[in-house]
Short mmCIF file of C-alpha atoms in Angstrom, two decimals:
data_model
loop_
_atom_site.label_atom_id
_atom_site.label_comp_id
_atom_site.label_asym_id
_atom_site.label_seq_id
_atom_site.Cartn_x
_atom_site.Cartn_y
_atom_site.Cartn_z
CA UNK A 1396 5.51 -21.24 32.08
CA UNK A 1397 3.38 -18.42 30.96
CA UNK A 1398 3.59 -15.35 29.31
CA UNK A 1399 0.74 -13.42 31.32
CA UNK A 1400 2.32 -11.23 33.47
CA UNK A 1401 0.78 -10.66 36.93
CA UNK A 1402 -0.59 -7.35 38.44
CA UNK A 1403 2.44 -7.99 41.16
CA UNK A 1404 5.22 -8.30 38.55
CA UNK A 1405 3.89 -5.57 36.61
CA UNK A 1406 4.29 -3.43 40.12
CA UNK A 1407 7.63 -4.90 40.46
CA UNK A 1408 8.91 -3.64 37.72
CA UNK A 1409 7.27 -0.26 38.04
CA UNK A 1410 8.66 0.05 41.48
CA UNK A 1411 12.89 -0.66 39.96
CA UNK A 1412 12.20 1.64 37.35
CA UNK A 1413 10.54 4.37 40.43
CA UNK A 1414 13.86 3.80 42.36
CA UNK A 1415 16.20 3.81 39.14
CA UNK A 1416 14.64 7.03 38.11
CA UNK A 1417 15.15 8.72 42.21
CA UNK A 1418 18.82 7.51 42.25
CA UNK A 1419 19.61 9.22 38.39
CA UNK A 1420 17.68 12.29 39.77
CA UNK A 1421 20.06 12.31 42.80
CA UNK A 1422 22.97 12.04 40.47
CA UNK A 1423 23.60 8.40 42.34
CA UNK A 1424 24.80 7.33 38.96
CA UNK A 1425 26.16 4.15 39.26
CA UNK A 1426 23.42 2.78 41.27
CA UNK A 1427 20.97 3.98 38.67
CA UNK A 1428 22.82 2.18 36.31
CA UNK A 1429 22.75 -0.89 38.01
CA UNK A 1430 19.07 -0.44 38.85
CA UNK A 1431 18.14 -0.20 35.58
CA UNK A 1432 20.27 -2.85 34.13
CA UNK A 1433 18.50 -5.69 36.57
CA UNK A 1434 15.15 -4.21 35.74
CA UNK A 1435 16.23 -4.77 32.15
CA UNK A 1436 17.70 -8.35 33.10
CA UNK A 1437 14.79 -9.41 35.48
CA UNK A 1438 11.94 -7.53 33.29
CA UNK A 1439 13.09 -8.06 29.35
CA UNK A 1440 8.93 -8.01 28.75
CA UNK A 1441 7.69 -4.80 30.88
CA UNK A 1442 6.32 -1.62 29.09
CA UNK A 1443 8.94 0.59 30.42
CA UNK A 1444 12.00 -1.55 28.96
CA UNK A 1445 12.48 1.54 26.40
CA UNK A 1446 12.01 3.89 29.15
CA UNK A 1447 14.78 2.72 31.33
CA UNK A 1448 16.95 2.02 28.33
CA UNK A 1449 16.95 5.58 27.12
CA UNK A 1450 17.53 6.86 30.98
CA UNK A 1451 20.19 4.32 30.88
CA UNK A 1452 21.62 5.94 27.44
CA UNK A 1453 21.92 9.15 28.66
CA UNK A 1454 23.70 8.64 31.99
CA UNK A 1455 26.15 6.68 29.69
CA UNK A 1456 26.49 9.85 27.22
CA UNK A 1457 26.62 12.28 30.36
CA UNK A 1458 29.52 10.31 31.59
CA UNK A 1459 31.37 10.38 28.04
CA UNK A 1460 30.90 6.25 28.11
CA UNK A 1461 29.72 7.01 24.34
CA UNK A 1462 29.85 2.95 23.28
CA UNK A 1463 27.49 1.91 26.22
CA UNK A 1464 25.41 4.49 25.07
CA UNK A 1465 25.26 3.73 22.11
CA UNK A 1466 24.68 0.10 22.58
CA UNK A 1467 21.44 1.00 24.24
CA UNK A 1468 20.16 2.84 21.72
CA UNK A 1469 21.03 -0.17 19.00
CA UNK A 1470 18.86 -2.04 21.24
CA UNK A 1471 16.04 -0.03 21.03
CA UNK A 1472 16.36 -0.55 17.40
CA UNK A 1473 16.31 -3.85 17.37
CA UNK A 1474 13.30 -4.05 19.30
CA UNK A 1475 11.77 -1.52 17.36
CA UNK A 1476 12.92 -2.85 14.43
CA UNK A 1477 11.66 -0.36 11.17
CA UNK A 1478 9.79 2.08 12.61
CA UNK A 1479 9.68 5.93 12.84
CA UNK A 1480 11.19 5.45 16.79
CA UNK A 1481 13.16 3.19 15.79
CA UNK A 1482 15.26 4.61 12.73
CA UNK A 1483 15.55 7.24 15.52
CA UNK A 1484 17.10 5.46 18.03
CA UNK A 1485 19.47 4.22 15.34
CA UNK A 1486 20.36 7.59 14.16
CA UNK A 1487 20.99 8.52 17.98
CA UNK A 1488 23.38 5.46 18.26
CA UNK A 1489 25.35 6.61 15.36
CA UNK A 1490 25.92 10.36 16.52
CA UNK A 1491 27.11 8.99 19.68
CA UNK A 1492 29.73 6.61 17.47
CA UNK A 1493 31.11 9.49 16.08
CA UNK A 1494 31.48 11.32 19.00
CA UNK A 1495 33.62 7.89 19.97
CA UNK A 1496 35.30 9.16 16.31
CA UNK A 1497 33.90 5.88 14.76
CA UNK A 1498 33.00 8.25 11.54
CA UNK A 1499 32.97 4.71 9.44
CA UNK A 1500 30.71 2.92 11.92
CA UNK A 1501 28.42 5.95 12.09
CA UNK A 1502 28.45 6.40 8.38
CA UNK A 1503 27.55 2.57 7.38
CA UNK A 1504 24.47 3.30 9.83
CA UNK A 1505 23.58 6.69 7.98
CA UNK A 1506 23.78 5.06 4.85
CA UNK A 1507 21.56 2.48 6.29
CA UNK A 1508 19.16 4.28 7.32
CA UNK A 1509 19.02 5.76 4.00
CA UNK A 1510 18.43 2.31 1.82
CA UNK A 1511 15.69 1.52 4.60
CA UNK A 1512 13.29 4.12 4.42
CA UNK A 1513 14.57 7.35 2.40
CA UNK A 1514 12.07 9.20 3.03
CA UNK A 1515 11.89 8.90 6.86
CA UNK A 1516 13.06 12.27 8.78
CA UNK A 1517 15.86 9.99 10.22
CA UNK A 1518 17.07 9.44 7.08
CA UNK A 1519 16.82 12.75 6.12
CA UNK A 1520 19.02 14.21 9.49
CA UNK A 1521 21.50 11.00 8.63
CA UNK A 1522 22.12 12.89 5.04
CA UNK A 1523 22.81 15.84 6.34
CA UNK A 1524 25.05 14.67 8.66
CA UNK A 1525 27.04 12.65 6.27
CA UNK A 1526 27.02 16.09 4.14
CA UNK A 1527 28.64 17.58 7.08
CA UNK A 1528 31.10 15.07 7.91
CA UNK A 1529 32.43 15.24 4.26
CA UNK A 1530 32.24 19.07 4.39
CA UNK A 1531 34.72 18.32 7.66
CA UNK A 1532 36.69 16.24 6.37
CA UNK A 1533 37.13 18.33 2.84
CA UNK A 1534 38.24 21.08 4.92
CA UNK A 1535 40.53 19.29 6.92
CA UNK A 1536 42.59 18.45 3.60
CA UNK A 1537 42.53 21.79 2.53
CA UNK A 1538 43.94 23.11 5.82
CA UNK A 1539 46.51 20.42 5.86
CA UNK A 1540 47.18 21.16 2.26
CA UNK A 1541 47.50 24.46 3.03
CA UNK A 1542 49.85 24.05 6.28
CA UNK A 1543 51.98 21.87 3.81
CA UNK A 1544 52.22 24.97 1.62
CA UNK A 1545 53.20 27.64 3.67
CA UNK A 1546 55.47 25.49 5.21
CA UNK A 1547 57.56 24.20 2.17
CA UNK A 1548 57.43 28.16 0.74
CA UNK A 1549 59.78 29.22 4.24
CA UNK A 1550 61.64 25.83 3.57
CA UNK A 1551 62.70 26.66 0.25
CA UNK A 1552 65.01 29.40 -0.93
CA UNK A 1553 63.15 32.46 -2.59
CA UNK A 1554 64.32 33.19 -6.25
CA UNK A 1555 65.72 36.35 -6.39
#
């Protein structure tokens, strides 16, 4: 076996990718899906691997199917690996975890992506968002607190 690949599989792959890309255009969804899923089975080594992946990513997120999504985007990372596109990818996999309201999940990846490369502007997006989902969270005591409160004052008799 070798690992040149041939001007025909090359075009082979270009051409599932083509008809992958007419079907999402056409909103033909699930054969999209499945398009680009065999080009991603059949083709693991062709250039536009990332390509259909993210196509692939976003179908999933437009259909609320926020753990395939995210799935694709993890592998993108892996591929990737430590990179600038790659922390990226990562960052995109964990917003879409806590849109599945896997806050833990997406904050382990946040805080990841903070001991890998603090500096990186993924890193900097994943601190503000883990700013934000304390701010949320903070305030969703404080309104509970609060409902608490006004509710035990009715309960209880007024001193007179």
């Amino acid at each position: 076996m070798t690992d040149t690949v041939t001007p025909l599989e090359q075009q082979q792959g270009d051409l599932a990718v083509n008809l992958a890309h007419s079907l999402a255009k056409e909103k033909r969804y699930n054969e999209a899906l499945q398009t680009y899923r065999e080009f991603v089975r059949v083709f693991p080594w062709h250039i536009r691997v990332r390509e259909a992946r993210e196509n692939m990513a976003r179908i999933y997120e437009k259909r609320q199917r926020f753990d395939l999504a995210a799935r694709q985007y993890e592998e993108l990372y892996r591929a990737l690996g430590v990179s600038q596109l790659g922390l990226a990818y990562n960052l995109e996999a964990a917003r879409l975890h806590e849109l599945q309201g896997e806050e833990e999940r997406a904050v382990r990846i946040y805080k990841e992506l903070n001991s890998i490369d603090p500096n990186s502007e993924a890193a900097k997006r994943a601190r503000e968002r883990m700013e934000s989902l304390n701010l949320v969270q903070k305030s969703g005591d404080y309104l509970k607190r609060e409902a608490f409160t006004d509710q035990s004052e009715k309960s209880s008799p007024q001193k007179e």
